[in-house]
Amino acid sequence: MDETSDGSPTEEWQPGRIPADLDATNLRILDVLREDGRISISALAQRVGISRANAYTRFEALRANGVIIRFTAQVDPVRAGLGVCALIFVTVRQQMWRQFRNQLALMPEVEYCAITTGQHDAMIQIRVRDVATVHHLVTHRLASIPAVKATETVFILDEVLRRPFILPSDERPLPAPQPAAETGPSPLGSMRFVRANAGRADLGGL
Amino acid sequence: MDETSDGSPTEEWQPGRIPADLDATNLRILDVLREDGRISISALAQRVGISRANAYTRFEALRANGVIIRFTAQVDPVRAGLGVCALIFVTVRQQMWRQFRNQLALMPEVEYCAITTGQHDAMIQIRVRDVATVHHLVTHRLASIPAVKATETVFILDEVLRRPFILPSDERPLPAPQPAAETGPSPLGSMRFVRANAGRADLGGL
DNA sequence: GTTGAAATTAGTACGAA
DNA sequence: TTCGTACTAATTTCAAC
C-alpha cells in the first residue's frame, strides 16, 4: 500500500497521473464487467474473490472516478438494420474545428469520430441502412458543412474484431509460439509512420 | 420454442433479411439499454411504456436473436492507463487472410479491426500505455506476421465522438436549419470515394 | 399482452477482525 | 480496508386474467 497521503475526497483526476487506484482487484472487476455488464454485485464479488461490501465500494468508486463511463448494450448493427458501415476521412478547414464538432453531434449516423495525425485530419465511422445513404451523407450533408474541406470514403467489408475495451492487464495468451528463425527483427521494410500535414499543429478551437 | 439440435436460438437469422421483429417498441428498448445497460426490467418496462412481462419477453428475445450481443461497461481508456491510441492501416498479403485474423486474435492491444476497401486492406485500432509501445508493436509484432505486407500508422489526438451503437430510429435532432440558398447540391467538389486496389476482390480464406 | 401474488435477490447498515 | 451478518426494499418469477 502506498502512503502518499492522498486524503482528497472523490480524488480529482489529473491528465498526467497514472491511476493508482487501479490495482489488480479493480482490473479483475473491469474484466468481469466487460463480458457481463449486467452481473449482480454479489456474483461479481464471488467471481473476483472479494466480499459483497468490498465489491460495492469498488464498483461505486470506479463509476465515481470516471473509469467506468457507463453501462451499455452491445448491438449487432446488421441485425439492427444498419448493414452498411463506412469510414470517412475528413480534411477540416483550419480554425473551424468547433463548427465541425458541433455539426457532427447533429449527425446520428456517426458512431465514432477521432482527430488523427497523418494525411487527413479526422476519421468518422458511420452506420447506415444502404450504400445510397452513404453517398448522400458524404456528398450532401458533409459537403454542406463549411468546416469540411475534403473527404475520402472507404467501405468496411467485414469487422474482424470488436472488443468493448482493453485493459492494461490484458496479456498475450500465447507467448509467440513461432519458430525462432522467424522471430527476429522485421523481415519487411515497409512499416510507415505518417506525420501530420504542415500547419496541422493548430487545432483551432478544439 | 422450436428445438433445433443444439438449442440454437429461435428463428434462424439470414443475412439478407430485414429484421421484422424490430418494431418501434424494441427500438425504444434498445435506446434505453444503450444509455443504461444495467437498468432493471421493471424500470425498463416503465420507461418504454409496456408491462413487465412484455419487457422480459422482448428483452430475452433480443438477446436470443443476437440483436443484443452482450452487455458491457464503457471504460475511459485514459483513466484505465491506456493513454495512447493509434490506427494502423495494413496491407495484407493475398490469401493469407486467415493467418492475419488468427494473429490479430492473439494481440490484446487491438480493440477493433475491420477489412476495408481503398488503398489498404484493413484498419486496426490499438490502445497502449505509451508511444514507444506503438512503435514496438508495429515494427516488431506486426512486422513479424507474414500476412502483413505493409502498414501505415496514424495517431489519434482526440476522440470527438464515441457512441455505443446507433439505431435506425435515430434521427437528426434538427432538420437542416440552414438558409435555403446553401442547401443545394454540394458546394465543394472534393468528395472522393476510394475503391479497392486491383485484385482486392479476392478475400482469400476470409 | 397485462396484472397481481409469492419467492428470491439486491442494496444498505451496522459491528468485528 | 476488508469481511460477515442482519434488515429493508426491490426485483424476478410464476400464476391467472
mmCIF file of N, CA, C and O in Angstrom, chain B residues 5 37 41 47 54 66 72 80 83 91-92 97 99 126 131-132 136 164 173 175-176 179 187-188 193-194 203:
data_model
loop_
_atom_site.group_PDB
_atom_site.id
_atom_site.type_symbol
_atom_site.label_atom_id
_atom_site.label_comp_id
_atom_site.label_asym_id
_atom_site.label_seq_id
_atom_site.Cartn_x
_atom_site.Cartn_y
_atom_site.Cartn_z
ATOM 1 N N SER B 5 -31.323 -28.957 -32.902
ATOM 2 C CA SER B 5 -30.496 -29.919 -32.161
ATOM 3 C C SER B 5 -29.695 -29.311 -31.009
ATOM 4 O O SER B 5 -29.730 -29.805 -29.898
ATOM 5 N N GLY B 37 -27.289 0.158 -19.470
ATOM 6 C CA GLY B 37 -27.344 -1.281 -19.694
ATOM 7 C C GLY B 37 -27.635 -2.076 -18.437
ATOM 8 O O GLY B 37 -27.866 -3.281 -18.513
ATOM 9 N N ILE B 41 -35.470 -4.642 -15.376
ATOM 10 C CA ILE B 41 -36.518 -4.865 -16.369
ATOM 11 C C ILE B 41 -37.767 -4.074 -15.986
ATOM 12 O O ILE B 41 -38.481 -3.576 -16.849
ATOM 13 N N ARG B 47 -40.197 2.804 -18.513
ATOM 14 C CA ARG B 47 -39.725 3.857 -19.412
ATOM 15 C C ARG B 47 -40.221 3.667 -20.845
ATOM 16 O O ARG B 47 -40.419 4.635 -21.576
ATOM 17 N N ASN B 54 -44.032 -8.265 -20.648
ATOM 18 C CA ASN B 54 -43.729 -7.966 -22.044
ATOM 19 C C ASN B 54 -42.267 -7.551 -22.185
ATOM 20 O O ASN B 54 -41.570 -7.994 -23.109
ATOM 21 N N GLY B 66 -29.738 -12.423 -31.113
ATOM 22 C CA GLY B 66 -28.416 -11.899 -31.422
ATOM 23 C C GLY B 66 -28.416 -10.415 -31.738
ATOM 24 O O GLY B 66 -27.385 -9.876 -32.139
ATOM 25 N N THR B 72 -22.057 -4.657 -21.532
ATOM 26 C CA THR B 72 -20.678 -4.393 -21.147
ATOM 27 C C THR B 72 -20.560 -3.007 -20.536
ATOM 28 O O THR B 72 -21.474 -2.188 -20.635
ATOM 29 N N ALA B 80 -7.942 4.344 -17.459
ATOM 30 C CA ALA B 80 -7.569 2.956 -17.214
ATOM 31 C C ALA B 80 -6.082 2.719 -17.452
ATOM 32 O O ALA B 80 -5.606 1.601 -17.301
ATOM 33 N N GLY B 83 -3.312 5.499 -22.421
ATOM 34 C CA GLY B 83 -3.488 6.856 -22.903
ATOM 35 C C GLY B 83 -3.197 7.057 -24.373
ATOM 36 O O GLY B 83 -3.505 8.104 -24.921
ATOM 37 N N THR B 91 -1.716 -3.486 -45.153
ATOM 38 C CA THR B 91 -1.837 -4.173 -46.439
ATOM 39 C C THR B 91 -1.535 -5.643 -46.194
ATOM 40 O O THR B 91 -0.470 -5.982 -45.677
ATOM 41 N N VAL B 92 -2.504 -6.469 -46.544
ATOM 42 C CA VAL B 92 -2.402 -7.892 -46.228
ATOM 43 C C VAL B 92 -2.000 -8.671 -47.481
ATOM 44 O O VAL B 92 -2.519 -8.426 -48.572
ATOM 45 N N TRP B 97 -5.281 -14.196 -45.386
ATOM 46 C CA TRP B 97 -6.232 -13.526 -44.507
ATOM 47 C C TRP B 97 -6.476 -14.320 -43.242
ATOM 48 O O TRP B 97 -6.588 -13.747 -42.157
ATOM 49 N N GLN B 99 -4.536 -16.358 -41.647
ATOM 50 C CA GLN B 99 -3.433 -16.192 -40.712
ATOM 51 C C GLN B 99 -3.461 -14.807 -40.057
ATOM 52 O O GLN B 99 -3.233 -14.655 -38.864
ATOM 53 N N ILE B 126 -5.556 0.347 -31.970
ATOM 54 C CA ILE B 126 -4.905 -0.206 -30.784
ATOM 55 C C ILE B 126 -4.886 0.824 -29.663
ATOM 56 O O ILE B 126 -4.966 2.032 -29.898
ATOM 57 N N VAL B 131 3.766 5.786 -26.411
ATOM 58 C CA VAL B 131 4.070 5.822 -27.843
ATOM 59 C C VAL B 131 5.102 4.757 -28.219
ATOM 60 O O VAL B 131 5.037 4.167 -29.301
ATOM 61 N N ALA B 132 6.020 4.525 -27.324
ATOM 62 C CA ALA B 132 7.064 3.540 -27.618
ATOM 63 C C ALA B 132 6.452 2.158 -27.887
ATOM 64 O O ALA B 132 6.950 1.394 -28.727
ATOM 65 N N HIS B 136 6.938 -0.368 -31.068
ATOM 66 C CA HIS B 136 7.351 -1.758 -30.943
ATOM 67 C C HIS B 136 6.330 -2.705 -31.549
ATOM 68 O O HIS B 136 6.675 -3.669 -32.232
ATOM 69 N N PRO B 164 -22.063 4.194 -28.239
ATOM 70 C CA PRO B 164 -22.065 2.745 -28.067
ATOM 71 C C PRO B 164 -22.533 2.033 -29.339
ATOM 72 O O PRO B 164 -21.924 1.100 -29.791
ATOM 73 N N PRO B 173 -31.694 15.553 -34.888
ATOM 74 C CA PRO B 173 -32.435 16.417 -33.965
ATOM 75 C C PRO B 173 -32.959 17.673 -34.664
ATOM 76 O O PRO B 173 -34.086 18.072 -34.472
ATOM 77 N N PRO B 175 -33.726 19.493 -38.324
ATOM 78 C CA PRO B 175 -33.882 19.231 -39.759
ATOM 79 C C PRO B 175 -33.245 20.305 -40.627
ATOM 80 O O PRO B 175 -33.933 21.100 -41.256
ATOM 81 N N ALA B 176 -31.933 20.326 -40.666
ATOM 82 C CA ALA B 176 -31.180 21.235 -41.529
ATOM 83 C C ALA B 176 -31.613 22.687 -41.367
ATOM 84 O O ALA B 176 -32.350 23.227 -42.180
ATOM 85 N N PRO B 179 -29.942 28.248 -44.203
ATOM 86 C CA PRO B 179 -30.646 29.021 -45.246
ATOM 87 C C PRO B 179 -30.771 28.211 -46.528
ATOM 88 O O PRO B 179 -29.879 27.458 -46.893
ATOM 89 N N PRO B 187 -21.464 22.174 -52.533
ATOM 90 C CA PRO B 187 -20.702 23.345 -52.938
ATOM 91 C C PRO B 187 -19.212 23.024 -53.127
ATOM 92 O O PRO B 187 -18.477 23.820 -53.664
ATOM 93 N N LEU B 188 -18.812 21.881 -52.663
ATOM 94 C CA LEU B 188 -17.399 21.531 -52.737
ATOM 95 C C LEU B 188 -17.233 20.298 -53.607
ATOM 96 O O LEU B 188 -17.993 19.344 -53.521
ATOM 97 N N PHE B 193 -14.487 8.996 -53.336
ATOM 98 C CA PHE B 193 -14.718 7.629 -52.893
ATOM 99 C C PHE B 193 -13.565 6.763 -53.380
ATOM 100 O O PHE B 193 -13.186 6.813 -54.552
ATOM 101 N N VAL B 194 -13.023 6.012 -52.508
ATOM 102 C CA VAL B 194 -11.843 5.226 -52.840
ATOM 103 C C VAL B 194 -12.245 3.774 -53.034
ATOM 104 O O VAL B 194 -12.831 3.159 -52.142
ATOM 105 N N LEU B 203 -10.802 -12.242 -51.255
ATOM 106 C CA LEU B 203 -10.661 -12.132 -49.805
ATOM 107 C C LEU B 203 -10.044 -13.384 -49.213
ATOM 108 O O LEU B 203 -10.061 -13.589 -48.021
#
